[in-house]
Tab-separated table of C-alpha atoms and ligand atoms in Angstrom:
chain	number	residue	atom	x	y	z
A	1	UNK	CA	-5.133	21.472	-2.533
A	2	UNK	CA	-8.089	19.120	-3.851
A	3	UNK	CA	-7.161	16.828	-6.088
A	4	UNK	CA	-9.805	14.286	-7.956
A	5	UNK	CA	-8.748	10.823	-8.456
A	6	UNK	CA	-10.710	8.159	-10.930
A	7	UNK	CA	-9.809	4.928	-11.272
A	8	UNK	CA	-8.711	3.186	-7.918
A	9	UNK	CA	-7.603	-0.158	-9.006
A	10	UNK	CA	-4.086	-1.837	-8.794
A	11	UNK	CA	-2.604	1.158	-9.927
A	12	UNK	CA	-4.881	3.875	-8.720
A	13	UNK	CA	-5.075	3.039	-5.416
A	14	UNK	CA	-1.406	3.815	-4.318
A	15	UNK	CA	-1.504	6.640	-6.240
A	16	UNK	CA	-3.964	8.245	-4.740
A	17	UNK	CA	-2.691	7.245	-1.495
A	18	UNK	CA	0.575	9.045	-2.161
A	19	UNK	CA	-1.114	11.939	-3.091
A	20	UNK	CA	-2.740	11.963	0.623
A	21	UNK	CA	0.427	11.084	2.108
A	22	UNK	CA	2.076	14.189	0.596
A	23	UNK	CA	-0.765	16.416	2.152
A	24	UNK	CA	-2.957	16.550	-0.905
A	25	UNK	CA	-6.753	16.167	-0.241
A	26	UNK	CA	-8.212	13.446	-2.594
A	27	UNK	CA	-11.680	13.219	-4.139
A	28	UNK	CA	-12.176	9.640	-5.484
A	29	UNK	CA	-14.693	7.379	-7.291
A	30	UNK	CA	-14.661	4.173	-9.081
A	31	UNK	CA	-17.047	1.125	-10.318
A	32	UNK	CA	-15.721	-1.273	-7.269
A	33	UNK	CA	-17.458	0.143	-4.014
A	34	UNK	CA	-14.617	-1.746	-2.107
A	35	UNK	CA	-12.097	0.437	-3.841
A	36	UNK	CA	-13.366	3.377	-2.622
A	37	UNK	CA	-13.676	2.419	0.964
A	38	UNK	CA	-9.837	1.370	0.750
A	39	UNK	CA	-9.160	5.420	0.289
A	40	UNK	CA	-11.662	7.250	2.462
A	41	UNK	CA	-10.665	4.494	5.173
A	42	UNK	CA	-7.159	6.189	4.232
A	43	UNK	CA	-8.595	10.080	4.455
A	44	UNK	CA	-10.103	10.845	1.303
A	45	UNK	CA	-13.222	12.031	-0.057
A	46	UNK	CA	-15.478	10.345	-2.111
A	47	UNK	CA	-17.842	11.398	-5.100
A	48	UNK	CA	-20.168	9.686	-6.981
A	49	UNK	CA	-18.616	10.071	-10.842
A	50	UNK	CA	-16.507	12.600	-12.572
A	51	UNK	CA	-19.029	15.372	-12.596
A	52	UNK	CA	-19.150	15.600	-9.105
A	53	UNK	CA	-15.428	15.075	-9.139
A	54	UNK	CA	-14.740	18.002	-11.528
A	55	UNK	CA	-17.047	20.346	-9.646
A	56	UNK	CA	-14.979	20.145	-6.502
A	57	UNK	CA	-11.226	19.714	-7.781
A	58	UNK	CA	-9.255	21.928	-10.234
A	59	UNK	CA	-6.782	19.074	-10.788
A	60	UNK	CA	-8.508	15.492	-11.724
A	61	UNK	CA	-6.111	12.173	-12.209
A	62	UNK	CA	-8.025	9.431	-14.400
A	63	UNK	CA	-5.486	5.761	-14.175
A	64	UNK	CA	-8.105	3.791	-15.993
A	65	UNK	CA	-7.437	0.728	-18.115
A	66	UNK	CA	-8.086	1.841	-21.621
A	67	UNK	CA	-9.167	4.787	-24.059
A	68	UNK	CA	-12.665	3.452	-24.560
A	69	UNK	CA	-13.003	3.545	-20.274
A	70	UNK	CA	-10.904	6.975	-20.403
A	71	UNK	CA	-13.306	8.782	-23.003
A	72	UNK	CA	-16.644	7.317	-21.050
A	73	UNK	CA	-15.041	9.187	-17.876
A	74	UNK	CA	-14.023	12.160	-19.332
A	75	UNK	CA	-16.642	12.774	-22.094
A	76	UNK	CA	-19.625	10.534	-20.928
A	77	UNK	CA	-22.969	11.034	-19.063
A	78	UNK	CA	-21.750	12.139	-15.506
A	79	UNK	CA	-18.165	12.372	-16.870
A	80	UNK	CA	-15.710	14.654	-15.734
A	81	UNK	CA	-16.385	17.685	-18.973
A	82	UNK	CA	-20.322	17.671	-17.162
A	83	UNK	CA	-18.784	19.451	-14.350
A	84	UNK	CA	-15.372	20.931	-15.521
A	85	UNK	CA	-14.637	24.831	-14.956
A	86	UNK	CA	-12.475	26.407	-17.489
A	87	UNK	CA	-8.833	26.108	-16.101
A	88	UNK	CA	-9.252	22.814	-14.656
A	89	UNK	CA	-5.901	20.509	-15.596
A	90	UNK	CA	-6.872	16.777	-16.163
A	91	UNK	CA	-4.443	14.503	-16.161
A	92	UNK	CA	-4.647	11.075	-17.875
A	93	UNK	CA	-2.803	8.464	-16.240
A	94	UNK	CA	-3.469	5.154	-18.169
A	95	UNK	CA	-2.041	3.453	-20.935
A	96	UNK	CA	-3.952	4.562	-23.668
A	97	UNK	CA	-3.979	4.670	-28.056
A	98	UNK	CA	-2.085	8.548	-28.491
A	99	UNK	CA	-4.457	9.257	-30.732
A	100	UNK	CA	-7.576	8.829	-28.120
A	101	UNK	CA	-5.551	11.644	-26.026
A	102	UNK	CA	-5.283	13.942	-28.803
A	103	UNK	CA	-9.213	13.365	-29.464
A	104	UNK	CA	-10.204	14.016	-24.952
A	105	UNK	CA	-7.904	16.861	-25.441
A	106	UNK	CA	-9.737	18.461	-28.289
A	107	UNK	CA	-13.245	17.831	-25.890
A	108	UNK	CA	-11.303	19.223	-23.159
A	109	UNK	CA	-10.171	22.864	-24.984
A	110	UNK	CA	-13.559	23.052	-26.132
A	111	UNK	CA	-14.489	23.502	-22.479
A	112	UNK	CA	-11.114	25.661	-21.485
A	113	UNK	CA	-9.701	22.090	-19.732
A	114	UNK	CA	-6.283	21.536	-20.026
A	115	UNK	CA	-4.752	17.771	-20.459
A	116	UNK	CA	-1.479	16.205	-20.068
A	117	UNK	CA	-1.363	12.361	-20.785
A	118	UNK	CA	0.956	11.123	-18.352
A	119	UNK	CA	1.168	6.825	-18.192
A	120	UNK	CA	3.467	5.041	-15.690
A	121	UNK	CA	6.098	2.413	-15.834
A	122	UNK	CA	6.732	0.253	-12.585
A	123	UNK	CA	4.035	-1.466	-11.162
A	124	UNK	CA	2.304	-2.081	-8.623
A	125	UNK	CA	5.172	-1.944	-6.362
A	126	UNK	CA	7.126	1.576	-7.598
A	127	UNK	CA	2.933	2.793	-7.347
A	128	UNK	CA	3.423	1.742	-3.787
A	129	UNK	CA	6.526	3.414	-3.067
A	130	UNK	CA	5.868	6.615	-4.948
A	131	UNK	CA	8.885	5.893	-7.600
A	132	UNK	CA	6.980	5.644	-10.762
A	133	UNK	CA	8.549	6.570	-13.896
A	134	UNK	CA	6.183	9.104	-15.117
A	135	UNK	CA	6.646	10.009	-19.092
A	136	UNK	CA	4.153	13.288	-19.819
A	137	UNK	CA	2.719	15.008	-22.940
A	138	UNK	CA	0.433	18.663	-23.214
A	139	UNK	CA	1.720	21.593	-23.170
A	140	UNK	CA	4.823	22.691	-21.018
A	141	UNK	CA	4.093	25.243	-18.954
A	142	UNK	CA	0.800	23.295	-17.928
A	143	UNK	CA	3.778	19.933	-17.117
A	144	UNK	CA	5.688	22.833	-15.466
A	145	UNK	CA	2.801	23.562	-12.775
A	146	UNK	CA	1.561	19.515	-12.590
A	147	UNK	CA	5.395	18.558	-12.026
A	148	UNK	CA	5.401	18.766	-8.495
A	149	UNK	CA	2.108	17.053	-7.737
A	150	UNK	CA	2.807	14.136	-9.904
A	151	UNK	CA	6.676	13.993	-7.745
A	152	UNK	CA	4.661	12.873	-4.971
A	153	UNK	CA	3.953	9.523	-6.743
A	154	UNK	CA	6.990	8.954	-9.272
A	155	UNK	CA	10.869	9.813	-8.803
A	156	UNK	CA	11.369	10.147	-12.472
A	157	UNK	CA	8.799	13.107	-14.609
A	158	UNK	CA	9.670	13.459	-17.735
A	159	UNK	CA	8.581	16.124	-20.197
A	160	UNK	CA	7.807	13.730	-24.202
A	161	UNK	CA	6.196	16.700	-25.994
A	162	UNK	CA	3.221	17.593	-27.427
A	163	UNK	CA	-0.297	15.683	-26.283
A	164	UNK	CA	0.118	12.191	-26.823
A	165	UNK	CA	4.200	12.041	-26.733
A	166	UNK	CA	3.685	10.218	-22.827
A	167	UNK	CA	1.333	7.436	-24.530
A	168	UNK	CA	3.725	7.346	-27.361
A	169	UNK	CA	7.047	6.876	-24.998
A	170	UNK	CA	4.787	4.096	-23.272
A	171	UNK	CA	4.225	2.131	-26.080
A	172	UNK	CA	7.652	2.212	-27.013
A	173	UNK	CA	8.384	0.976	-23.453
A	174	UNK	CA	5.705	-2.113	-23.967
A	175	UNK	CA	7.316	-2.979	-26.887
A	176	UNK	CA	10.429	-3.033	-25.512
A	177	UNK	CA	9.574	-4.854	-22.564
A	178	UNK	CA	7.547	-7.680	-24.332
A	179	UNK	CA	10.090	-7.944	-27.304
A	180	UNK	CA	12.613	-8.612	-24.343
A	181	UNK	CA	10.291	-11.119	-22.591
A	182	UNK	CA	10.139	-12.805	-25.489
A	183	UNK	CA	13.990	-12.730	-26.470
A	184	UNK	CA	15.186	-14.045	-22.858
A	185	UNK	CA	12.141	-16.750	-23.317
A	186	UNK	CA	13.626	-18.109	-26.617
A	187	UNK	CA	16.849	-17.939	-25.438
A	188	UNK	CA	16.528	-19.689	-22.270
A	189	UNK	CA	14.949	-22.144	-24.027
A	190	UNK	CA	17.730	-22.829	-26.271
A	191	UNK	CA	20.124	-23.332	-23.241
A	192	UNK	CA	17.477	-25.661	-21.736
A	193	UNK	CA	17.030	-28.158	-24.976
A	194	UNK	CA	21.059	-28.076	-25.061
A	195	UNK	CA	21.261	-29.119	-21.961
A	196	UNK	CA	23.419	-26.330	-20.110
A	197	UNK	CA	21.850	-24.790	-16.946
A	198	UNK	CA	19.721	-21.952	-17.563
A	199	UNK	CA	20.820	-20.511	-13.711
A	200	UNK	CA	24.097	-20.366	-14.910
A	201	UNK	CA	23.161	-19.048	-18.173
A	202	UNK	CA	21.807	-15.985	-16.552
A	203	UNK	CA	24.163	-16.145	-13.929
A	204	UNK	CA	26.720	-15.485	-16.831
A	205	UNK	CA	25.089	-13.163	-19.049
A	206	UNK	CA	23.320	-11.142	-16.539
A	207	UNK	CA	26.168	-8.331	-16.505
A	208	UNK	CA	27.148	-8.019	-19.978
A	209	UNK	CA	25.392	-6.522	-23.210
A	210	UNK	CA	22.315	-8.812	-23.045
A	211	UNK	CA	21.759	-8.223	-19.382
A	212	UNK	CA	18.545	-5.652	-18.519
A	213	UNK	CA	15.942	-4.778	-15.839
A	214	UNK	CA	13.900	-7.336	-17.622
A	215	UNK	CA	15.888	-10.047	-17.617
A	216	UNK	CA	16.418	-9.263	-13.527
A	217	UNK	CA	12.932	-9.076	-12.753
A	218	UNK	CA	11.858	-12.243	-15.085
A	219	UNK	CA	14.131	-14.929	-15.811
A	220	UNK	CA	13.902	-15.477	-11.548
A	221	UNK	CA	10.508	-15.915	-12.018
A	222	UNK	CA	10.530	-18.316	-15.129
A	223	UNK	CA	13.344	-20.031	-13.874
A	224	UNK	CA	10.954	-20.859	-10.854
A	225	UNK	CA	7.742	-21.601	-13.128
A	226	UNK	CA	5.924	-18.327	-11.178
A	227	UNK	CA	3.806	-16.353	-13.544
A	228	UNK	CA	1.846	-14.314	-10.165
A	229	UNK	CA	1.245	-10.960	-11.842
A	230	UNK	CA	2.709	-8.272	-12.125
A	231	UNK	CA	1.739	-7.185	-15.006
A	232	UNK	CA	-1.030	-9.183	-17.257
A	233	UNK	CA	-0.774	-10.385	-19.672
A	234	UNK	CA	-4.387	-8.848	-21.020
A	235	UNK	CA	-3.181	-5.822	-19.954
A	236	UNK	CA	-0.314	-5.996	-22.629
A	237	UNK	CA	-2.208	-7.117	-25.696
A	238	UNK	CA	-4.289	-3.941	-24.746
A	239	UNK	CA	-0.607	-2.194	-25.079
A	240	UNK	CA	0.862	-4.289	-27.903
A	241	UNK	CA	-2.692	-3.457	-29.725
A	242	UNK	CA	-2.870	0.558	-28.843
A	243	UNK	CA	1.359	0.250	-30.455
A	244	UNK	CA	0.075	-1.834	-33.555
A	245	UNK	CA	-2.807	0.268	-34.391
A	246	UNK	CA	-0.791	3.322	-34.014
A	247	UNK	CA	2.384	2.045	-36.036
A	248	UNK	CA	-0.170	1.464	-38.751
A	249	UNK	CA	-1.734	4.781	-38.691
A	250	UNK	CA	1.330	6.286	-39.172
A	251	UNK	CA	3.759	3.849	-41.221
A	252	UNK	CA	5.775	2.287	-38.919
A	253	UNK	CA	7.101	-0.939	-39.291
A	254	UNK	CA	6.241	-3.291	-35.861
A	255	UNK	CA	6.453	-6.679	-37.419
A	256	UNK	CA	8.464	-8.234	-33.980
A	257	UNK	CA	5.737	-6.557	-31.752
A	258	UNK	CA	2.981	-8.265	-34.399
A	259	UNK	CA	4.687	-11.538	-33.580
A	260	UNK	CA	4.730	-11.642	-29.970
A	261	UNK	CA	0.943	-10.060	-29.648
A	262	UNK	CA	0.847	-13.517	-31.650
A	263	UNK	CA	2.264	-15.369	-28.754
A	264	UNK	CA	0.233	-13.264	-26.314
A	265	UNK	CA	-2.725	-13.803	-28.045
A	266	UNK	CA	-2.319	-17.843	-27.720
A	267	UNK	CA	-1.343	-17.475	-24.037
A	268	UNK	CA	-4.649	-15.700	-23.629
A	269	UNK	CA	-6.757	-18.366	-25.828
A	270	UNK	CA	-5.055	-20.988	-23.503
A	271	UNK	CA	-6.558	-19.321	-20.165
A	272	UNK	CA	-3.427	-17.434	-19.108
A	273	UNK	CA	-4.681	-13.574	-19.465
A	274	UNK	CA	-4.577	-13.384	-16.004
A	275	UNK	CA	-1.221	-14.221	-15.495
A	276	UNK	CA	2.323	-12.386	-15.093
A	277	UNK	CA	3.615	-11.365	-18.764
A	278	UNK	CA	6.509	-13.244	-18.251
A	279	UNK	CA	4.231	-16.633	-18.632
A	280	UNK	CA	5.742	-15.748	-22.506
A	281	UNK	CA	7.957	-18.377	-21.236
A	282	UNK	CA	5.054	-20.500	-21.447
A	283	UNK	CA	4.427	-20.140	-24.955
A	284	UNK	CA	8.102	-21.737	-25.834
A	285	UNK	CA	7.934	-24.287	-23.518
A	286	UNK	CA	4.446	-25.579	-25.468
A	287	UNK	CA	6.347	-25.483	-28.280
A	288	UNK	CA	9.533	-27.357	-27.213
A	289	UNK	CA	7.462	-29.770	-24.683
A	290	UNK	CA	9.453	-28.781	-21.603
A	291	UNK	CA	9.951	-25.744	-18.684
A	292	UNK	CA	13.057	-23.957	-18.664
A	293	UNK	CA	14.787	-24.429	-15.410
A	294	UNK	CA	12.756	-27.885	-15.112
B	301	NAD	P1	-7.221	-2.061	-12.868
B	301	NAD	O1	-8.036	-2.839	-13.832
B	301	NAD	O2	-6.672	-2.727	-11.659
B	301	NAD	O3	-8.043	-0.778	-12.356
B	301	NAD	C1	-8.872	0.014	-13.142
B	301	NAD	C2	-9.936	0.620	-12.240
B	301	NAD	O4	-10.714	1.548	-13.005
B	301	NAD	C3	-10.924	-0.399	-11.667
B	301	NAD	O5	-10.962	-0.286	-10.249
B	301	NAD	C4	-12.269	-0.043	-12.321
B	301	NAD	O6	-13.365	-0.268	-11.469
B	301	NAD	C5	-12.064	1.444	-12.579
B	301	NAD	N1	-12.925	2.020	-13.621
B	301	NAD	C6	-13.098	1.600	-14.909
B	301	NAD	N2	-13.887	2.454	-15.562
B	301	NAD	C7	-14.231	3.443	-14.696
B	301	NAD	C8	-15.005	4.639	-14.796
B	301	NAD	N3	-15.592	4.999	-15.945
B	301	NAD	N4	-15.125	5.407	-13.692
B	301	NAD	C9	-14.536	5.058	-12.530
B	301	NAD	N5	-13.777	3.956	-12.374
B	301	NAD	C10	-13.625	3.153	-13.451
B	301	NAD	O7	-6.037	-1.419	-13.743
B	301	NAD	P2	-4.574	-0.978	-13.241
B	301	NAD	O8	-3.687	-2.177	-13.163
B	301	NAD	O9	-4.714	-0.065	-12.066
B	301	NAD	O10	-4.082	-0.153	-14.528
B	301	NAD	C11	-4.551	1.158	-14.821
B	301	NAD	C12	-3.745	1.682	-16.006
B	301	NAD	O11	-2.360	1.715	-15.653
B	301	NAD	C13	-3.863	0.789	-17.256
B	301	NAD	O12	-3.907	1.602	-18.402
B	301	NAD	C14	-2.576	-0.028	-17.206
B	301	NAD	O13	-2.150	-0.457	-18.491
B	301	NAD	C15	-1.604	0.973	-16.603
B	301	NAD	N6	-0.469	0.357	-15.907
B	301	NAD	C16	-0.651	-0.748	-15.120
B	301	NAD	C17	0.463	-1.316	-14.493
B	301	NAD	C18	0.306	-2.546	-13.630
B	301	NAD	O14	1.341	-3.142	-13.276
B	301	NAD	N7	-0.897	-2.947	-13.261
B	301	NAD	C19	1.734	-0.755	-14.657
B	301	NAD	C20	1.868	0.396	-15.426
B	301	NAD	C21	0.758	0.962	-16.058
């Protein structure tokens, strides 16, 4: 079965390669040239924008970074609705607002398309091993027929409801996950100005209540002062802003989240966008005028 794939960055780019690994044919495009070559070096097609795309495949993946980059695939000159047959299921990928895949889905009924948005947790790594955790929202029976195809690049698929519901359960998981940077940050701080070894705090703590995947995968690294992405930390004030923006459209209280974008905001403003999101750390240790762990 063809399958057309836009967006072949970090992300994107295993992805895809999963797909072709689990017999799928792929029919790619994206901005970078070099991307592109990666997967038709690997077996797949390529195509000059969505239109084309959507003209050959009846299933089309978008992993893009944003809404704004989502809609200009989707619903822009040469986009993927140019070329779309009624039936076609697209499936969104990327982290985008809930609200901006409510709005492509609208565009895409209008034209008989189907849409599930369906964002990832894991990384670049679980993207290269095909264990994603995949969260999913459209309707069911059109999850029930994707669920299959998107088991070839996550081990987890979970059904979150109506369109919108996988964005929604990401956010949720970006809050979480910065909220928690943050926490072990100020914490590990406090052990470090008190003079007790932050090793052996988290040596300690690791298995009890406080202990999580986060604190695993981060205090290592900002224990040893390496904030290699990862995950960016301009890719998570373009989370923490999709979660604040939609907690104000509908009433919910995100005051911690408005804090740390704060933080994240500074980090940015101070050159470190680029970095790992666990350079948080980095944010305390201006502050207190020392590195944990140094
Ligand atoms: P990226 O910036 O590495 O890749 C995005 C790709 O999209 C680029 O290659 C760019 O050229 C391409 N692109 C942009 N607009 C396009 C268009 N209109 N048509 C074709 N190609 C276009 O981003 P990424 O790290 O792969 O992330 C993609 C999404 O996945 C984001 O929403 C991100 O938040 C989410 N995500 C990322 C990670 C991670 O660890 N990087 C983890 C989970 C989820």
């Amino acid at each position: 079965m063809k399958v057309g794939f836009i967006g072949l960055g970090v992300m994107g780019r295993p992805m895809a390669k999963n797909l072709l690994k689990a017999g799928y044919e792929v029919v790619c495009c994206d901005h970078h040239p070099e991307h592109v070559r990666e997967l038709t070096d690997a077996g797949a097609a390529a195509a000059a924008n969505g239109c084309e795309i959507a003209r050959q495949c009846e299933r089309i993946i978008t992993m893009l970074p944003n809404s704004p980059h989502v809609k200009d695939a989707v619903l822009g000159p040469g986009g993927v609705l140019e070329g779309a047959r009624p039936g076609t299921v697209l499936i969104d990928m990327s982290s985008i607002a809930p609200l901006a895949s409510q709005e492509i889905s609208r565009a895409c009924a209008e034209k008989g398309v189907e849409m599930l948005d369906a964002p990832v947790s894991g990384g670049e790594p679980k993207a290269i091993d095909g264990t994603l955790a995949i969260m999913a929202g459209g309707k069911r029976a059109v999850f029930d027929q994707m669920t299959e195809m998107l088991r070839a690049m996550g081990s987890s698929v979970v059904y979150c409801g109506e369109i919108g519901a996988g964005n929604t359960t990401k956010l949720a998981n970006q809050v979480i996950v910065a909220l928690n940077i943050a926490a072990v940050s100020e914490a590990f701080m406090l052990a470090q100005k008190t003079g007790v070894d932050p090793a052996q705090v988290f040596e300690a703590i690791k298995g009890g209540l406080a202990g999580s995947t986060v604190m695993n995968a981060k205090v290592p690294m900002i224990l040893g002062q390496n904030f290699k992405p990862g995950f960016r930390i301009d890719l998570h004030i373009k989370d923490l802003n999709n979660a604040l923006e939609t907690g104000h459209g509908v009433g919910a209280p995100l005051p911690l989240t408005a804090s740390v974008m704060e933080m994240l905001q500074t980090l940015h403003a101070d050159g470190f966008g680029s970095e790992d999101h666990s350079a948080i750390a980095r944010w305390y240790q201006k502050i207190a005028g020392c590195e944990i762990g140094g």
